CSV table of C-alpha atoms in Angstrom, one decimal:
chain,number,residue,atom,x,y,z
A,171,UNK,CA,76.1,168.2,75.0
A,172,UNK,CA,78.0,166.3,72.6
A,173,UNK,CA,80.7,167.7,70.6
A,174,UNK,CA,78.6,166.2,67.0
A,175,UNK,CA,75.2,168.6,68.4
A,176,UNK,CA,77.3,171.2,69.9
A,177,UNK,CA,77.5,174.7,67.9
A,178,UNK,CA,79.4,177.9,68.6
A,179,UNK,CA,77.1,180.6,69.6
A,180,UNK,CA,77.9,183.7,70.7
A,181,UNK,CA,75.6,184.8,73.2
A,182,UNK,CA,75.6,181.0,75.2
A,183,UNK,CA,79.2,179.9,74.1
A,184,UNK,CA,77.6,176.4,72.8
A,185,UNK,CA,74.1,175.5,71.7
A,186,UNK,CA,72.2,172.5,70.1
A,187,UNK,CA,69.5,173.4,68.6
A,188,UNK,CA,66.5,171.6,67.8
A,189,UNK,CA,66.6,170.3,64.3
A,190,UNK,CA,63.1,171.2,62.6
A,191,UNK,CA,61.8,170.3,59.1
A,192,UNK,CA,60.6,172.7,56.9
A,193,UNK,CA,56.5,173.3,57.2
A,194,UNK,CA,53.7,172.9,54.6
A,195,UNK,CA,52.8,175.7,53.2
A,196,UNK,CA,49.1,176.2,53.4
A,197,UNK,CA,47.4,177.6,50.0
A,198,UNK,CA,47.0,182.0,50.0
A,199,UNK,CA,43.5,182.7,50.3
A,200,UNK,CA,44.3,185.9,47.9
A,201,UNK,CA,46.3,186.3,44.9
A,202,UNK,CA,50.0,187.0,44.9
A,203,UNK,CA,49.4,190.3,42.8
A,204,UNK,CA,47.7,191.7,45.9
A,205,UNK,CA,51.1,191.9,47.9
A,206,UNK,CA,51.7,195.1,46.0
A,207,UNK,CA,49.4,196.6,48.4
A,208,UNK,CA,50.8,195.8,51.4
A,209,UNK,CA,53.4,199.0,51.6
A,210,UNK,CA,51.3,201.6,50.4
A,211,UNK,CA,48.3,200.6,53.3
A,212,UNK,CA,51.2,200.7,56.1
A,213,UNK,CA,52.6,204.0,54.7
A,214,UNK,CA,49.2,205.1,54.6
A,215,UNK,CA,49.2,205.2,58.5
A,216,UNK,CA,51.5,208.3,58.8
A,217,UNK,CA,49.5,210.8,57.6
A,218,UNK,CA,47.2,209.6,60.3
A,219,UNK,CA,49.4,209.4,63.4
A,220,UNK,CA,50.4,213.5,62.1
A,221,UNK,CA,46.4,214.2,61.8
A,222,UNK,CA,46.3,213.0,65.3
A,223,UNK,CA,48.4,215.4,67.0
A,224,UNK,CA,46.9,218.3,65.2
A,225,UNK,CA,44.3,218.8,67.3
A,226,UNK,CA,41.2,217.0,68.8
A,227,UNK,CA,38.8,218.0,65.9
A,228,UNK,CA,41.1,216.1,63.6
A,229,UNK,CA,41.5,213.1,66.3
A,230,UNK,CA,39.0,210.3,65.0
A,231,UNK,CA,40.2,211.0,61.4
A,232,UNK,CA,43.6,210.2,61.8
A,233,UNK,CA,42.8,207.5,64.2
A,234,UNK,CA,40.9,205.9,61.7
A,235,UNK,CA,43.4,206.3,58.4
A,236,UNK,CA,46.2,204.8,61.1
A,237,UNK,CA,43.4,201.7,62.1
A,238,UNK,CA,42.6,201.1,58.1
A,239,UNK,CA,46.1,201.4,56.8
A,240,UNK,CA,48.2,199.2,59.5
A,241,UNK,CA,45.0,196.8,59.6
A,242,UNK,CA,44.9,196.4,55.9
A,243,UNK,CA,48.8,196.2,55.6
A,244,UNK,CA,49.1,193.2,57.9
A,245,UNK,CA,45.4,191.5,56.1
A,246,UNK,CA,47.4,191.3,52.9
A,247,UNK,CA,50.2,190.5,54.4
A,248,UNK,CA,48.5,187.2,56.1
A,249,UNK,CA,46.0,186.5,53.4
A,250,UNK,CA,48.7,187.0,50.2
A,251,UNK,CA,51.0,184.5,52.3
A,252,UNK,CA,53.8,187.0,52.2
A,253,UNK,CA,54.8,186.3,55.9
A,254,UNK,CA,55.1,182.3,55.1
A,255,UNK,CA,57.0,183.3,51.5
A,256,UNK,CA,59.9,185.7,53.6
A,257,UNK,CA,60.2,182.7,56.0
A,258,UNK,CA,60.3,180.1,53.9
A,259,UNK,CA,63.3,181.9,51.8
A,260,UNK,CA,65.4,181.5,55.2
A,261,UNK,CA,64.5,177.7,55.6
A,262,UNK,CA,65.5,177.2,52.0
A,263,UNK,CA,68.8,179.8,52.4
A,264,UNK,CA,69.3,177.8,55.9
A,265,UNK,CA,68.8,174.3,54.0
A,266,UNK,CA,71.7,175.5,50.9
A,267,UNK,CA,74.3,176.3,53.6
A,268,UNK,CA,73.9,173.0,55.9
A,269,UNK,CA,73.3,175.3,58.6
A,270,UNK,CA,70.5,174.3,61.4
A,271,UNK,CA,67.8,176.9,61.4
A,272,UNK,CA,65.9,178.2,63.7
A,273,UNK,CA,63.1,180.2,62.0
A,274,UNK,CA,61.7,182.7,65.5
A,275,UNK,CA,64.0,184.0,67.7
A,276,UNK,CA,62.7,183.7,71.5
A,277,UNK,CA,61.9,187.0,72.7
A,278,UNK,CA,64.3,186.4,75.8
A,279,UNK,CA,67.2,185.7,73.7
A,280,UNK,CA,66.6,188.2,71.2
A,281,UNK,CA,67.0,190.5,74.5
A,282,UNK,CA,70.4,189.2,74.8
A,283,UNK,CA,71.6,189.7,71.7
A,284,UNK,CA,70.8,193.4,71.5
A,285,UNK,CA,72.0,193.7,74.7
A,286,UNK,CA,75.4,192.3,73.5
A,287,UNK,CA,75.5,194.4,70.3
A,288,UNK,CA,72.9,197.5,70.9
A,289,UNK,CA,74.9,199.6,67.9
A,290,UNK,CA,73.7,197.2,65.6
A,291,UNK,CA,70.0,197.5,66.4
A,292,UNK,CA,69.9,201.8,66.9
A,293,UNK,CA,69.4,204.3,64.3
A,294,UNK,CA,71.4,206.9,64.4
A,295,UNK,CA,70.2,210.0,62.6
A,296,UNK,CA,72.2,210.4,59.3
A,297,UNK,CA,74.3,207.1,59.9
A,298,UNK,CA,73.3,203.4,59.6
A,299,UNK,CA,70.0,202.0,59.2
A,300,UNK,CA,69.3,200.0,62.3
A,301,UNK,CA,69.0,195.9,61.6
A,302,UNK,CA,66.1,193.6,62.5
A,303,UNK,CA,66.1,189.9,62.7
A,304,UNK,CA,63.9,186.9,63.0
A,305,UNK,CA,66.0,184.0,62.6
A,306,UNK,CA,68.9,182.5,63.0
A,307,UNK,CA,71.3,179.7,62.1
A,308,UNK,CA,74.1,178.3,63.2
A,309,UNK,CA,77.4,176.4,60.8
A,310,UNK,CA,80.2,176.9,59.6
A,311,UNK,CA,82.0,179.6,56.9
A,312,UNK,CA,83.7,178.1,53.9
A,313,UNK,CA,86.3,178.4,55.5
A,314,UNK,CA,85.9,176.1,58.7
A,315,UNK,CA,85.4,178.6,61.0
A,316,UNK,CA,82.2,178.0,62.9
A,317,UNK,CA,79.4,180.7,62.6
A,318,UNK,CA,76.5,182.2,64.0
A,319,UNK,CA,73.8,183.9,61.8
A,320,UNK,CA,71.0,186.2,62.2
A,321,UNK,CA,68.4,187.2,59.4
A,322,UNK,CA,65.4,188.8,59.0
A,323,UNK,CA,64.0,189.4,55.3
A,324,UNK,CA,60.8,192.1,55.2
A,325,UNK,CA,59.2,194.3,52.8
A,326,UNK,CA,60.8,197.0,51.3
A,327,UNK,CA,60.4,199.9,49.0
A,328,UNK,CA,62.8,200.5,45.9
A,329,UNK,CA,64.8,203.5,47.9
A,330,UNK,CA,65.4,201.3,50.9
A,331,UNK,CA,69.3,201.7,51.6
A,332,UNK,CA,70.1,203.5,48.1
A,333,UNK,CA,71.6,202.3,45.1
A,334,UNK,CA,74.8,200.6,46.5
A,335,UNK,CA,72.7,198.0,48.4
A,336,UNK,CA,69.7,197.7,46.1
A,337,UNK,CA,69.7,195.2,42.7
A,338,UNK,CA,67.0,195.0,40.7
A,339,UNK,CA,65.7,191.5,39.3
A,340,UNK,CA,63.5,190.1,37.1
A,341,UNK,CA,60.1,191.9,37.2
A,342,UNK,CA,61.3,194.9,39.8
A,343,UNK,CA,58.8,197.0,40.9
A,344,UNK,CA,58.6,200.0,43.3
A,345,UNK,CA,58.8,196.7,46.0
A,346,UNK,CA,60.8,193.5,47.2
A,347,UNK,CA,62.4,192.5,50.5
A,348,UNK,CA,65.1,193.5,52.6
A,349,UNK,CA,67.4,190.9,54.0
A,350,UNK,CA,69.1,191.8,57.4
A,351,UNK,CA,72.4,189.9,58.4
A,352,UNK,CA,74.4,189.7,61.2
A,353,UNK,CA,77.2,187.1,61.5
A,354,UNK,CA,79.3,186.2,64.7
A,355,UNK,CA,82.2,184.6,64.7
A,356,UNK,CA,85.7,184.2,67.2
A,357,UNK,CA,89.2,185.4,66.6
A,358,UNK,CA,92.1,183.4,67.5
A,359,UNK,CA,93.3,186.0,69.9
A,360,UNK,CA,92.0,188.6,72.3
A,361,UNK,CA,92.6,192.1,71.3
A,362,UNK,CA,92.2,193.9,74.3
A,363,UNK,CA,89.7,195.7,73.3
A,364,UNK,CA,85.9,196.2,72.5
A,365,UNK,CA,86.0,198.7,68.9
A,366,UNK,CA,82.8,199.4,66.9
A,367,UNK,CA,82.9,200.3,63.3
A,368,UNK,CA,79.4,201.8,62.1
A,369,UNK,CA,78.7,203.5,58.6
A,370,UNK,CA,79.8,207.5,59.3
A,371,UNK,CA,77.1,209.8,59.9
A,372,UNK,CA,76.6,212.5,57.3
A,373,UNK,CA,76.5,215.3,59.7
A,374,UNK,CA,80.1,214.0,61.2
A,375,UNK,CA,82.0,217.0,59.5
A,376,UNK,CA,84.2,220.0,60.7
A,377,UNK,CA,83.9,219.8,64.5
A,378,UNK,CA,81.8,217.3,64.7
A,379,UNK,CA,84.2,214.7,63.1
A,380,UNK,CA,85.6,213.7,66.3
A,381,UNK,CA,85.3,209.4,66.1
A,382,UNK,CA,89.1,207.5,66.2
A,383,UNK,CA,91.0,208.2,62.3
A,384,UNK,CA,93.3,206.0,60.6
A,385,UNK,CA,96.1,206.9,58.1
A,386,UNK,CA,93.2,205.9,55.4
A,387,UNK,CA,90.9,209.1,54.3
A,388,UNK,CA,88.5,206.9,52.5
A,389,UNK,CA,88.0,204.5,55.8
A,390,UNK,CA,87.7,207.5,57.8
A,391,UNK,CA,85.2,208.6,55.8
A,392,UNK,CA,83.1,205.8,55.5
A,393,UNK,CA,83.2,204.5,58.9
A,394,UNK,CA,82.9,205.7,62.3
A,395,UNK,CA,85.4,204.7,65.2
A,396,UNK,CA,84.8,204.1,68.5
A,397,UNK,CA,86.6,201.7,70.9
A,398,UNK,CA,83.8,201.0,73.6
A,399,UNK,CA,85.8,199.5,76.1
A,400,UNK,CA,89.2,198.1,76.5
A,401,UNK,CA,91.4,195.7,79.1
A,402,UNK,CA,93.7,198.7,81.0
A,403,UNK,CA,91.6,201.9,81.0
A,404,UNK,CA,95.0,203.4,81.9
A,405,UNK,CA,97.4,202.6,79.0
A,406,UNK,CA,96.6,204.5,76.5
A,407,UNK,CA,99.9,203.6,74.2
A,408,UNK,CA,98.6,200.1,74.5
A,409,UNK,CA,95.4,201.1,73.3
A,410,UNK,CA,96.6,202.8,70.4
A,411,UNK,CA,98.2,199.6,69.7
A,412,UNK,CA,95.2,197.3,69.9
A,413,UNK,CA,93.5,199.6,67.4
A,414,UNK,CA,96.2,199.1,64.6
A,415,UNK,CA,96.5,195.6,65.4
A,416,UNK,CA,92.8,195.1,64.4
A,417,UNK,CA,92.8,198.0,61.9
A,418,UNK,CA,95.3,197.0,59.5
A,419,UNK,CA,95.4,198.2,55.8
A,420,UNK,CA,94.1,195.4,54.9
A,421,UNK,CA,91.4,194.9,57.3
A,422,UNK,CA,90.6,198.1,56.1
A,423,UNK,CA,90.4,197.7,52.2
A,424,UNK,CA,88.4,194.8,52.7
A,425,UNK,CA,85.9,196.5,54.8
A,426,UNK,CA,85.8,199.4,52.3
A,427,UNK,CA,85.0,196.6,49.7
A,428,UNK,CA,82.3,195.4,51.5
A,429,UNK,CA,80.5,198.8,52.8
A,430,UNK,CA,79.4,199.1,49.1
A,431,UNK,CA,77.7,196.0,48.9
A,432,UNK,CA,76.2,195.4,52.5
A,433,UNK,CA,76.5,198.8,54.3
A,434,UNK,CA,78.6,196.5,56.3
A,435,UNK,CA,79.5,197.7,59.9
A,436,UNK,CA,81.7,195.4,62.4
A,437,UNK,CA,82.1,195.3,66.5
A,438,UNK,CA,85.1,193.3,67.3
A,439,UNK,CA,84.7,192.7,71.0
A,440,UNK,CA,87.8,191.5,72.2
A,441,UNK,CA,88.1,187.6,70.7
A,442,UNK,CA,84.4,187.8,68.9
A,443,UNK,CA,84.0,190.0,65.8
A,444,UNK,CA,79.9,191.0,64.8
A,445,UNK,CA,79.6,191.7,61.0
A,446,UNK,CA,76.6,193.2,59.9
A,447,UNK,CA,74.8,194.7,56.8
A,448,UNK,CA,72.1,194.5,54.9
A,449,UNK,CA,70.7,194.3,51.0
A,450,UNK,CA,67.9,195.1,49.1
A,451,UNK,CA,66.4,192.7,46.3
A,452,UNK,CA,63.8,194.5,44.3
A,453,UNK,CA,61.2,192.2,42.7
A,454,UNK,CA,57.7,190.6,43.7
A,455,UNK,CA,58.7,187.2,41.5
A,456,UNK,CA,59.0,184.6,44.7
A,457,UNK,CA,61.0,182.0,42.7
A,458,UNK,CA,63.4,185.2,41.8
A,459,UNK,CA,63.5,186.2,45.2
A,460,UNK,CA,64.1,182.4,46.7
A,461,UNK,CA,67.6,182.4,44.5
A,462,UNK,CA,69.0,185.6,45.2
A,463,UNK,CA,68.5,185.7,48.6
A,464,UNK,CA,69.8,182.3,49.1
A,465,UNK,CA,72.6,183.8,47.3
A,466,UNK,CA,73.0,187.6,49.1
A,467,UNK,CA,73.2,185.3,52.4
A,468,UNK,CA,75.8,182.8,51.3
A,469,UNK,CA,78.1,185.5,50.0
A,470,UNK,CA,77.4,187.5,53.2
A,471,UNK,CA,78.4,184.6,55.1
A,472,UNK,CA,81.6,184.4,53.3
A,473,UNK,CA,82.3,188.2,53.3
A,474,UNK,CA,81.7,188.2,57.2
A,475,UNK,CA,85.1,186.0,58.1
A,476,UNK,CA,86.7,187.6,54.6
A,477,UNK,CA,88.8,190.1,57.1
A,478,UNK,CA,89.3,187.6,59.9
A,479,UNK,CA,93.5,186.7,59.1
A,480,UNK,CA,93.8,190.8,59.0
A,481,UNK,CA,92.5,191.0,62.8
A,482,UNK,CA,94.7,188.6,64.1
């Protein structure tokens, strides 16, 4: 592997992956308009899967609302094209950063990522939203440093994620699309330690309160502390050191910065630090949606190596 077709990656070390043109898109068989519907049929399927455990009398009833309402959800998604619009976004975002795209994620290496960073992917009740991707890309920040990205952009509803991560565009509606983000990137040092900063849960109060704090009340209350793992299980001093090493006031007030925007949460594992987050874009106008989210991902991509001097 030559060092021209040779990217960082932080699940191999060094990939080269396969440079792929952008499809045609095929005409939708129905009308954009119809895309509307596509939430409402899959959040019709609920009521069904709770009519199905009420009893047997009620069985083929909610059976039948879960069959019509996740079967209609993913017939508009297919015939309104919605599917090809999400993924063409990421070509174009991939195409405005000069990164190389790769639009599905094998299932095999998907494995390996979530292995890698499993807080990322869990939901934890009253804490972060767990993150989804389909794609990926590989470059490098702004700044030089090279970079690994992972995206996913889906369907959401207008209260996905709350105000802080939501903006409204032109012609918002009650729908738009979510884009997921996780960015990988290496430090120039090792810090010892594996420490993973997820949004705080809202039930972490009184006794329950019992993460790693910092001299910072607002970072303690916004993030969650947890160092994983660490080089000598037996120095705890040394430990505590790692910690302010990475956690530094300025480490911090950036990350405070950028919880408002992205929901951001962070996994420095030893020399490799995971940034990830999410925002919500709330219109059904694809030419709307093609800019901003070519946008939310470029100044995600730059946010994600914003902290990286602080760490080391």
């Amino acid at each position: 592997m030559s060092g021209q077709d040779a990217f960082w990656d932080p699940i191999e070390g060094a990939v080269a992956p396969e440079f792929r043109q952008r499809p045609e898109r095929e005409p939708s068989k129905l009308p954009a308009s119809f895309k509307k519907l596509e939430l409402p049929l899959f959040f019709l399927a609920f009521p069904g899967f709770i009519l199905a455990f009420l009893g047997d009398s009620l069985l083929p009833y909610g059976i039948a609302l879960v069959t019509f309402g996740m079967a209609g959800g993913f017939a508009i998604n297919h015939f309104t094209g919605a599917t090809e619009d999400r993924l063409e976004r990421l070509w174009k975002t991939g195409e405005h950063l000069g990164f190389r795209f790769r639009p599905e994620i094998p299932a095999s290496r998907l494995r390996d990522i979530r292995q890698k960073i499993p807080e990322l992917f869990k939901l934890r009740i009253g804490g972060s939203i767990p993150l989804n991707i389909e794609s990926e890309m590989w470059g490098r920040s702004e700044s030089g440093t090279p970079l690994w990205l992972g995206l996913g952009a889906f369907s959401s509803a207008a209260f996905f994620g709350g105000p802080k991560q939501t903006t409204k565009l032109a012609n918002a509606g009650a729908q738009g699309n979510v884009v997921m983000m996780i960015a990988a990137y290496k430090l120039d040092r090792d810090t010892g330690i594996r420490i993973v900063l997820m949004p705080e849960s809202l039930g972490a109060v009184g006794p329950f309160d019992r993460d790693l704090k910092t001299e910072s009340v607002a970072f303690n209350d916004t993030f969650n502390i947890r160092v994983t793992s660490r080089a000598d299980d037996g120095d705890l001093d040394q430990i505590s050191v790692n910690v302010l090493q990475v956690l530094t006031p300025a480490f911090q007030t950036t990350l405070l910065e950028l919880a408002d925007r992205f929901a951001a949460r962070v996994i420095v594992d030893r020399d490799t630090v995971y940034f990830g987050g999410f925002h919500n874009l709330q219109s059904l106008d694809d030419t709307v949606l093609q800019s901003f989210v070519k946008e939310i991902v470029a100044a995600f991509a730059a946010a994600s190596t914003s902290f990286k001097r602080y760490a080391e």
